[in-house]
Coordinates of C-alpha atoms in Angstrom, one line a residue:
M1 CA 68.2 28.2 25.9
S2 CA 67.6 26.2 29.0
H3 CA 71.3 25.3 29.3
I4 CA 72.3 29.0 29.3
I5 CA 69.8 29.7 32.0
K6 CA 71.4 27.1 34.3
Q7 CA 74.9 28.6 33.9
P8 CA 76.2 31.0 36.5
L9 CA 75.7 34.6 35.5
R10 CA 79.3 35.2 34.6
A11 CA 79.5 32.2 32.4
M12 CA 76.3 33.3 30.6
L13 CA 77.7 36.8 29.8
A14 CA 81.0 35.3 28.8
G15 CA 79.1 33.0 26.3
I16 CA 77.5 36.1 24.8
A17 CA 80.8 37.9 24.2
L18 CA 83.1 35.1 23.4
A19 CA 82.7 35.4 19.6
A20 CA 84.2 38.8 19.8
V21 CA 87.0 37.7 22.2
A22 CA 88.3 35.2 19.6
A23 CA 90.3 37.8 17.6
P24 CA 89.1 40.9 15.9
N25 CA 89.6 39.6 12.4
A26 CA 87.5 36.5 13.2
M27 CA 84.3 38.5 13.2
A28 CA 84.0 39.2 9.5
S29 CA 84.1 35.8 7.8
S30 CA 86.9 36.8 5.5
H31 CA 86.7 40.6 5.2
R32 CA 90.3 42.2 5.2
E33 CA 91.6 39.1 7.1
A34 CA 95.3 39.3 6.2
P35 CA 97.7 42.1 6.0
F36 CA 98.5 42.0 2.3
I37 CA 94.9 41.6 1.1
T38 CA 93.9 45.0 2.7
K39 CA 95.9 46.6 -0.1
S40 CA 93.7 45.0 -2.8
P41 CA 90.0 45.1 -1.7
K42 CA 88.8 44.3 -5.3
I43 CA 90.3 40.8 -5.0
D44 CA 89.4 40.2 -1.3
A45 CA 87.1 37.1 -1.1
T46 CA 84.7 37.8 1.8
D47 CA 82.5 34.7 1.8
F48 CA 82.1 31.4 -0.1
Y49 CA 78.9 29.2 -0.2
M50 CA 78.2 25.9 -1.7
F51 CA 74.9 24.2 -1.2
R52 CA 72.3 22.1 -2.8
S53 CA 69.8 24.5 -4.3
Y54 CA 66.7 24.8 -2.2
E55 CA 64.6 26.8 -4.7
S56 CA 61.6 24.9 -5.7
G57 CA 62.3 22.5 -8.6
R58 CA 66.1 23.1 -8.5
D59 CA 67.0 20.5 -6.0
K60 CA 69.2 18.6 -8.4
F61 CA 71.5 21.6 -8.7
V62 CA 74.4 23.0 -6.6
T63 CA 74.8 26.8 -6.0
L64 CA 78.2 28.2 -5.7
I65 CA 78.6 31.8 -4.5
A66 CA 81.9 33.7 -4.2
N67 CA 81.6 37.2 -2.7
Y68 CA 84.3 39.8 -3.2
V69 CA 85.1 43.4 -2.5
P70 CA 84.2 43.9 1.3
L71 CA 82.5 46.7 3.2
Q72 CA 80.9 48.4 0.3
D73 CA 79.1 51.7 1.3
P74 CA 76.1 52.0 -0.9
G75 CA 76.7 55.7 -1.7
A76 CA 80.4 55.5 -2.4
G77 CA 80.3 57.0 -5.9
P78 CA 81.3 58.0 -8.4
N79 CA 83.3 54.8 -9.3
Y80 CA 81.3 52.5 -7.0
F81 CA 82.7 48.9 -7.0
Q82 CA 83.8 47.5 -10.3
M83 CA 85.7 44.3 -10.3
D84 CA 89.5 44.3 -11.3
P85 CA 90.0 43.8 -15.0
D86 CA 93.6 42.9 -14.2
A87 CA 92.7 40.0 -11.8
L88 CA 91.7 36.4 -12.3
Y89 CA 88.7 35.3 -10.1
E90 CA 88.4 31.5 -9.8
I91 CA 86.0 28.9 -8.2
H92 CA 87.5 25.5 -7.7
V93 CA 85.9 22.0 -7.3
D94 CA 87.7 18.8 -6.1
N95 CA 85.5 15.8 -6.8
N96 CA 87.9 12.9 -5.9
G97 CA 89.2 13.9 -2.4
D98 CA 92.8 14.4 -3.5
A99 CA 92.9 18.2 -2.5
K100 CA 93.4 19.3 -6.1
E101 CA 91.1 21.0 -8.4
D102 CA 89.2 18.9 -11.0
L103 CA 87.0 21.8 -12.3
T104 CA 87.8 25.5 -12.2
F105 CA 85.5 28.3 -13.2
Q106 CA 87.6 31.3 -14.2
F107 CA 86.2 34.8 -14.4
R108 CA 87.8 37.8 -16.2
F109 CA 86.4 41.3 -16.2
A110 CA 86.6 44.2 -18.7
N111 CA 85.5 47.8 -18.4
T112 CA 84.7 49.9 -21.5
G113 CA 84.3 53.6 -21.2
K114 CA 81.7 55.1 -23.5
D115 CA 82.9 58.7 -23.1
A116 CA 79.3 60.2 -22.9
Q117 CA 79.4 63.8 -23.8
F118 CA 77.2 66.9 -23.5
T119 CA 77.2 69.8 -26.0
V120 CA 78.0 72.9 -23.9
G121 CA 78.3 76.2 -25.7
G122 CA 78.7 74.5 -29.0
K123 CA 81.4 72.0 -27.8
K124 CA 81.2 68.4 -27.0
V125 CA 82.5 67.8 -23.5
S126 CA 83.0 64.5 -21.6
I127 CA 80.7 64.2 -18.6
P128 CA 82.3 63.7 -15.2
L129 CA 80.0 60.9 -14.1
V130 CA 81.8 57.7 -14.1
I131 CA 78.9 55.2 -14.2
N132 CA 75.6 56.7 -15.2
G133 CA 74.5 59.5 -17.6
G134 CA 70.8 58.9 -17.4
P135 CA 68.1 56.5 -16.3
I136 CA 68.9 52.8 -16.6
A137 CA 66.6 49.9 -16.9
D138 CA 68.1 47.4 -19.4
V139 CA 71.3 45.5 -20.0
N140 CA 74.0 47.9 -21.4
A141 CA 71.5 50.8 -21.3
A142 CA 72.3 54.0 -23.2
G143 CA 72.5 55.8 -19.8
T144 CA 75.5 53.9 -18.7
N145 CA 78.9 55.7 -19.2
V146 CA 80.9 52.5 -18.4
R147 CA 80.1 49.1 -19.6
E148 CA 81.4 46.3 -17.2
T149 CA 81.5 42.9 -18.9
Y150 CA 83.0 39.5 -18.0
S151 CA 83.9 36.1 -19.7
V152 CA 84.0 32.7 -18.1
S153 CA 86.1 29.6 -18.8
V154 CA 85.8 26.1 -17.3
V155 CA 89.1 24.2 -16.9
R156 CA 89.1 20.5 -16.3
G157 CA 92.2 19.3 -14.4
D158 CA 95.0 21.5 -13.3
R159 CA 93.8 25.2 -13.5
R160 CA 97.0 26.2 -15.2
S161 CA 97.6 23.3 -17.6
G162 CA 94.1 21.6 -17.9
T163 CA 91.6 21.6 -20.8
R164 CA 90.0 25.1 -21.1
A165 CA 86.7 25.9 -22.9
A166 CA 84.4 28.9 -22.8
V167 CA 81.2 29.1 -21.0
T168 CA 78.5 30.4 -23.4
N169 CA 75.1 32.1 -23.3
A170 CA 72.5 29.4 -23.8
T171 CA 70.7 31.9 -26.0
G172 CA 72.8 32.8 -28.9
G173 CA 76.1 31.3 -27.8
A174 CA 77.8 34.6 -26.7
T175 CA 80.9 34.4 -24.6
T176 CA 80.7 37.9 -23.1
F177 CA 78.2 38.8 -20.3
D178 CA 77.2 42.0 -18.9
K179 CA 77.5 42.8 -15.2
P180 CA 74.9 45.2 -13.8
I181 CA 76.1 48.5 -12.4
D182 CA 75.8 48.9 -8.7
N183 CA 72.6 50.2 -7.0
I184 CA 73.1 53.9 -7.3
G185 CA 69.6 54.9 -6.4
K186 CA 66.0 55.1 -7.9
K187 CA 66.5 58.1 -10.0
S188 CA 69.3 56.3 -11.9
I189 CA 67.8 52.8 -11.7
P190 CA 64.1 53.0 -11.0
D191 CA 63.6 49.2 -10.3
Y192 CA 67.0 47.7 -9.4
A193 CA 65.6 44.3 -8.6
A194 CA 64.1 44.1 -12.2
Y195 CA 67.2 45.4 -13.8
A196 CA 69.4 43.0 -12.0
A197 CA 67.2 40.1 -12.9
K198 CA 68.0 40.8 -16.5
H199 CA 71.6 39.8 -15.8
V200 CA 70.8 36.3 -14.6
Y201 CA 71.8 34.2 -17.5
A202 CA 71.2 30.6 -18.6
V203 CA 74.6 29.3 -19.7
D204 CA 76.1 26.2 -21.4
I205 CA 79.1 24.7 -19.6
P206 CA 81.2 22.5 -21.9
G207 CA 81.0 18.8 -20.6
C208 CA 77.8 19.4 -18.7
A209 CA 74.6 18.2 -20.3
T210 CA 72.2 20.5 -18.3
P211 CA 72.4 24.4 -18.7
A212 CA 73.5 26.2 -15.6
R213 CA 72.4 29.6 -14.2
M214 CA 74.8 32.5 -13.7
F215 CA 74.7 35.9 -12.1
V216 CA 77.6 38.4 -11.2
G217 CA 76.7 41.6 -9.5
Q218 CA 76.3 43.7 -6.4
R219 CA 74.2 42.2 -3.5
K220 CA 73.4 43.0 0.1
D221 CA 76.3 41.7 2.2
S222 CA 75.3 38.3 3.3
F223 CA 77.4 38.2 6.6
V224 CA 76.4 39.5 10.0
V225 CA 78.7 40.7 12.7
N226 CA 79.2 43.2 15.6
L227 CA 82.4 44.8 14.3
G228 CA 82.7 48.1 16.1
E229 CA 82.2 47.0 19.6
T230 CA 84.4 44.0 19.0
F231 CA 87.4 46.0 17.9
D232 CA 87.1 48.4 20.8
L233 CA 88.5 45.9 23.3
I234 CA 85.2 43.8 23.3
N235 CA 83.2 46.8 24.4
I236 CA 79.9 44.9 24.3
K237 CA 77.2 45.9 26.8
A238 CA 76.2 42.8 28.9
P239 CA 72.4 42.3 28.6
A240 CA 70.1 42.1 31.8
V241 CA 69.6 38.6 33.1
E242 CA 65.9 38.5 31.8
F243 CA 67.2 39.2 28.3
L244 CA 69.6 36.2 28.1
A245 CA 67.1 34.1 26.3
N246 CA 67.6 36.5 23.3
A247 CA 71.3 36.6 23.6
E248 CA 71.8 35.1 20.2
R249 CA 69.9 38.3 18.7
N250 CA 71.3 40.9 21.1
A251 CA 74.2 42.5 19.1
R252 CA 74.0 45.0 16.3
D253 CA 75.1 44.0 12.7
D254 CA 77.7 46.4 11.5
L255 CA 77.4 45.0 8.0
A256 CA 73.6 45.8 7.9
G257 CA 74.4 48.8 5.8
K258 CA 77.0 47.3 3.5
N259 CA 76.9 45.7 0.0
V260 CA 79.3 43.1 -1.6
T261 CA 79.9 41.8 -5.1
S262 CA 78.8 38.2 -5.9
I263 CA 79.9 35.7 -8.4
E264 CA 77.3 33.1 -8.6
L265 CA 76.8 29.8 -10.5
E266 CA 74.1 27.2 -10.2
V267 CA 75.3 23.9 -11.8
A268 CA 73.8 20.5 -12.0
A269 CA 75.3 18.3 -9.2
S270 CA 76.0 15.6 -11.8
C271 CA 78.3 18.0 -13.6
L272 CA 80.3 18.7 -10.4
T273 CA 80.8 15.2 -9.1
A274 CA 83.3 12.6 -10.4
S275 CA 82.4 11.2 -13.8
T276 CA 82.5 7.7 -12.2
G277 CA 79.6 8.7 -9.9
S278 CA 81.3 6.8 -7.1
D279 CA 81.5 9.6 -4.6
P280 CA 78.8 12.3 -4.1
V281 CA 81.1 14.5 -2.0
I282 CA 82.7 17.6 -3.6
G283 CA 85.1 20.2 -2.2
G284 CA 85.2 23.8 -3.2
W285 CA 87.1 27.0 -2.6
T286 CA 87.5 30.4 -4.4
T287 CA 90.7 32.3 -5.2
A288 CA 91.8 35.5 -6.8
S289 CA 95.2 36.1 -8.5
L290 CA 97.2 39.0 -9.9
R291 CA 100.1 39.3 -12.2
Q292 CA 103.5 39.3 -10.7
G293 CA 104.6 42.6 -12.0
R294 CA 102.9 46.1 -12.3
L295 CA 104.6 49.0 -14.0
L296 CA 102.9 52.4 -13.3
N297 CA 102.5 54.9 -16.1
P298 CA 103.9 58.3 -14.9
A299 CA 101.7 60.1 -17.4
P300 CA 98.6 58.0 -18.0
G301 CA 96.4 60.5 -19.9
A302 CA 93.9 58.6 -22.0
S303 CA 96.1 55.4 -21.7
A304 CA 96.1 52.8 -18.9
P305 CA 97.6 54.1 -15.6
S306 CA 99.5 50.8 -15.2
K307 CA 100.8 47.7 -17.2
E308 CA 100.5 44.3 -15.6
G309 CA 102.7 41.3 -16.6
G310 CA 104.2 38.0 -15.6
A311 CA 102.8 34.8 -14.2
W312 CA 99.5 34.8 -12.2
T313 CA 100.1 34.8 -8.5
Q314 CA 97.4 33.8 -6.0
V315 CA 96.7 36.4 -3.3
S316 CA 93.3 35.5 -2.0
R317 CA 91.8 32.2 -0.9
L318 CA 88.6 31.1 0.9
G319 CA 87.0 27.8 1.5
M320 CA 85.6 27.2 5.0
P321 CA 84.6 30.4 6.7
L322 CA 86.7 31.9 9.5
V323 CA 89.8 29.6 9.0
N324 CA 92.3 32.4 8.1
E325 CA 90.8 34.5 10.9
V326 CA 90.3 32.1 13.8
V327 CA 92.7 29.3 13.0
I328 CA 95.8 30.6 11.1
G329 CA 98.4 32.5 13.1
L330 CA 99.2 36.1 12.1
K331 CA 102.6 35.3 10.6
D332 CA 101.0 32.9 8.2
K333 CA 97.9 34.6 7.0
D334 CA 99.4 35.9 3.8
T335 CA 101.1 32.5 3.2
F336 CA 97.7 30.9 3.6
N337 CA 96.1 33.2 1.0
H338 CA 98.9 32.2 -1.4
S339 CA 98.7 28.5 -0.8
K340 CA 96.8 25.5 -2.3
P341 CA 94.8 22.9 -0.4
S342 CA 97.3 20.3 -1.3
A343 CA 99.9 22.1 0.6
D344 CA 97.9 22.5 3.9
G345 CA 100.1 20.2 5.9
Q346 CA 102.2 23.2 6.7
F347 CA 99.2 24.6 8.7
A348 CA 98.3 21.4 10.5
D349 CA 99.4 22.5 14.0
Y350 CA 96.9 25.4 13.9
V351 CA 94.1 22.8 13.7
T352 CA 95.5 20.0 16.0
N353 CA 96.6 22.4 18.7
P354 CA 94.5 25.6 18.1
T355 CA 95.0 28.8 20.1
L356 CA 91.6 30.2 20.0
P357 CA 90.1 27.8 22.8
A358 CA 93.2 28.5 24.9
L359 CA 92.7 32.3 24.5
I360 CA 89.0 31.8 25.5
E361 CA 89.9 29.9 28.6
V362 CA 92.5 32.5 29.6
L363 CA 89.9 35.2 29.4
Y364 CA 86.9 33.4 30.7
G365 CA 88.0 30.1 32.1
S366 CA 87.0 31.0 35.7
A367 CA 83.4 31.5 34.3
G368 CA 83.3 27.9 33.1
A369 CA 84.6 28.3 29.6
K370 CA 87.3 25.6 29.7
A371 CA 89.1 24.6 26.5
P372 CA 88.7 21.0 25.3
T373 CA 91.5 18.7 26.5
N374 CA 91.8 16.2 23.6
F375 CA 95.0 16.6 21.5
P376 CA 95.3 16.3 18.7
R377 CA 91.9 17.9 18.1
N378 CA 90.5 15.1 15.9
D379 CA 87.1 16.9 16.0
L380 CA 88.5 19.9 14.4
I381 CA 90.4 17.9 11.8
A382 CA 87.1 16.5 10.8
A383 CA 85.4 19.9 10.7
F384 CA 88.2 21.7 8.8
L385 CA 90.3 19.2 7.0
T386 CA 88.5 16.0 6.1
G387 CA 84.9 16.4 6.5
V388 CA 82.7 14.7 9.0
K389 CA 82.5 11.0 8.6
G390 CA 79.0 9.8 7.6
V391 CA 78.1 13.5 6.6
N392 CA 80.5 15.0 4.1
Q393 CA 83.7 13.1 4.2
P394 CA 84.8 11.8 0.8
A395 CA 85.5 8.0 0.3
T396 CA 89.1 8.8 -0.2
V397 CA 90.3 12.0 1.5
T398 CA 93.6 14.0 1.6
P399 CA 93.4 16.3 4.6
A400 CA 93.1 19.9 3.3
E401 CA 91.0 23.0 4.1
M402 CA 88.0 23.5 1.8
L403 CA 84.2 23.6 2.0
R404 CA 82.9 20.0 1.5
L405 CA 79.4 19.1 0.4
N406 CA 77.6 15.8 0.1
T407 CA 75.5 16.2 -2.9
S408 CA 73.4 13.1 -2.1
I409 CA 71.9 14.9 1.0
A410 CA 68.7 16.6 -0.1
P411 CA 68.3 20.2 0.6
T412 CA 66.2 21.4 3.5
A413 CA 63.2 23.4 2.2
V414 CA 62.7 27.1 3.1
G415 CA 61.0 27.4 6.5
A416 CA 62.6 24.3 7.8
Q417 CA 66.2 25.2 7.7
K418 CA 68.1 25.3 11.1
R419 CA 70.6 28.1 11.3
L420 CA 73.1 25.9 13.2
G421 CA 73.2 23.2 10.5
V422 CA 74.6 19.8 11.4
I423 CA 75.1 20.5 15.2
D424 CA 71.4 21.1 15.3
G425 CA 70.3 18.1 13.3
D426 CA 70.0 19.7 9.8
N427 CA 72.6 17.8 7.8
A428 CA 72.0 20.0 4.6
G429 CA 73.7 22.9 6.4
F430 CA 77.2 23.9 7.5
P431 CA 79.7 22.3 7.7
N432 CA 78.1 20.1 5.1
G433 CA 78.6 23.0 2.5
R434 CA 77.4 26.3 3.6
R435 CA 74.0 28.0 2.9
P436 CA 73.5 31.8 3.2
G437 CA 71.4 31.3 6.3
D438 CA 73.9 29.2 8.3
D439 CA 75.2 31.2 11.3
V440 CA 78.8 30.1 10.8
V441 CA 80.2 32.3 13.6
D442 CA 78.0 30.7 16.3
I443 CA 78.6 27.2 14.8
A444 CA 82.4 27.7 14.6
L445 CA 82.6 29.0 18.1
R446 CA 80.7 26.1 19.5
V447 CA 82.8 23.6 17.5
V448 CA 86.1 24.9 18.6
M449 CA 84.9 24.8 22.1
G450 CA 84.0 21.1 21.8
K451 CA 80.5 20.9 20.5
L452 CA 81.4 17.9 18.4
C453 CA 82.8 16.1 21.4
T454 CA 79.2 16.2 22.9
L455 CA 78.0 14.4 19.9
N456 CA 80.9 11.9 20.1
L457 CA 82.4 13.0 16.8
G458 CA 86.1 12.7 17.0
C459 CA 86.2 13.0 20.7
A460 CA 84.1 12.2 23.9
P461 CA 81.9 14.7 26.0
S462 CA 84.4 14.4 28.8
D463 CA 87.0 16.1 26.6
A464 CA 84.9 19.3 26.3
P465 CA 84.0 20.8 29.7
A466 CA 82.3 23.8 27.9
G467 CA 81.1 21.8 24.9
A468 CA 77.4 22.4 25.7
I469 CA 77.6 26.2 26.2
R470 CA 75.7 28.1 23.5
F471 CA 78.5 30.4 22.6
T472 CA 77.4 33.3 20.4
D473 CA 78.5 36.7 19.1
G474 CA 74.9 37.9 19.4
A475 CA 74.6 39.0 15.7
F476 CA 71.8 36.8 14.5
L477 CA 71.5 35.2 11.0
D478 CA 69.1 32.6 9.5
E479 CA 67.4 31.8 6.2
T480 CA 64.9 34.7 6.5
F481 CA 67.7 37.1 5.7
F482 CA 67.7 35.8 2.1
T483 CA 65.5 35.1 -0.8
A484 CA 64.0 31.6 -1.6
G485 CA 65.7 31.4 -5.0
F486 CA 68.7 32.2 -7.2
P487 CA 70.6 34.4 -6.7
Y488 CA 69.5 34.0 -3.1
L489 CA 71.4 37.1 -1.8
K490 CA 69.2 40.1 -1.5
T491 CA 69.0 43.2 -3.8
P492 CA 71.9 45.6 -2.7
L493 CA 71.2 48.7 -0.7
A494 CA 70.7 51.9 -2.8
G495 CA 73.3 54.6 -2.6
S496 CA 70.7 57.4 -2.6
P497 CA 68.3 57.9 0.3
Q498 CA 65.7 59.4 -1.9
Q499 CA 63.7 56.2 -2.3

């Protein structure tokens, strides 16, 4: 923090608030980031993680986590937060640098109502509770009124025309898996952690010699951000001078009381990289798609309230965090969510000539927050489109936005991880993949303001007058916010306060 203390007071206060200045949507990784996706929260991807597993004994695996359904209030019953059975959720992996998927994991969900009934005055009457009709401790327990299940396919090649095969339970070969119901409270689910753990499956992926692990279910939201004060015209109280040393921990986390739904796979690294073994770098992103047409049933009764049909249409996309929020202009946010990495040339100007640093300079330039002067921004091209040379850039690369991971870099053990990842000397962290404890807001702010220039990565220190300022949103995040093993994200908050 010595650099902060040397800055003029105004510059120091600017640095503390700058993450919030960027643009309100930038502050929630990918929660409700584009106009259209706000209409369909069940298919809104909020965060995507891809990292070498750092659980003891699992270092030869890569963990993929795709979070969906943002801003879940724990007590929001009676329906809580089921996934959309009319949607297609996918995790894509590119292992040859051509910006096209080579492996895709496709998830489809189904909800089955059990129509639990009570006998009242001699008549059997359906209960109004949507999820739970009694205490729950086991998979598909008798106390559940709705059973939520899912199936998974792996597609090799193009996700629409490639070779498709079912992922199966390593015990018994089943192709259908149960998703735990959300954390209603202790009276309904006395030990939620133990209950959820029964939904961690060992699975066989066709074409992979080593069994994988899989979990789909509600988790504590893994992102941190000061939302409320950000949206109120950056209404963040400036801390006293003596408190500046703790600036990176000073803001409240408005997601502290929120849950999210996670789709998680832990797959052998050798199964994700190219079969030739020539390049250890993989790229990843997650998407969700809906059918093109929907016909509403004017009298649904016991039948479905709507009928979906037509081709799948992608409506959500997430690779690198904060791209659609901080980089892509408002008019193109929905377009980005519908696009593929191979078509990212249409968004090139947003990276080579970014507006965020210019906005920061307009607001805080007099305090020393000057935007970088190198154009095109080759440092941002490396961070967002190609990977950083010598860290996570593929041998052959087509510039495209996705999260890239060098699977040959060993994971950093728990207790030694640095929340700022590569820019703090921890090459196992963001932007070399993304771990749950990587503080991507602080990292992204410092990178767009020229931190890579100070490291001579794509530009020179003289190109970034503010490149050494420790910009922060004040909402702190590191590895201590998570568990040391799969599924890594913590048990979701319970809906009932009677704990």
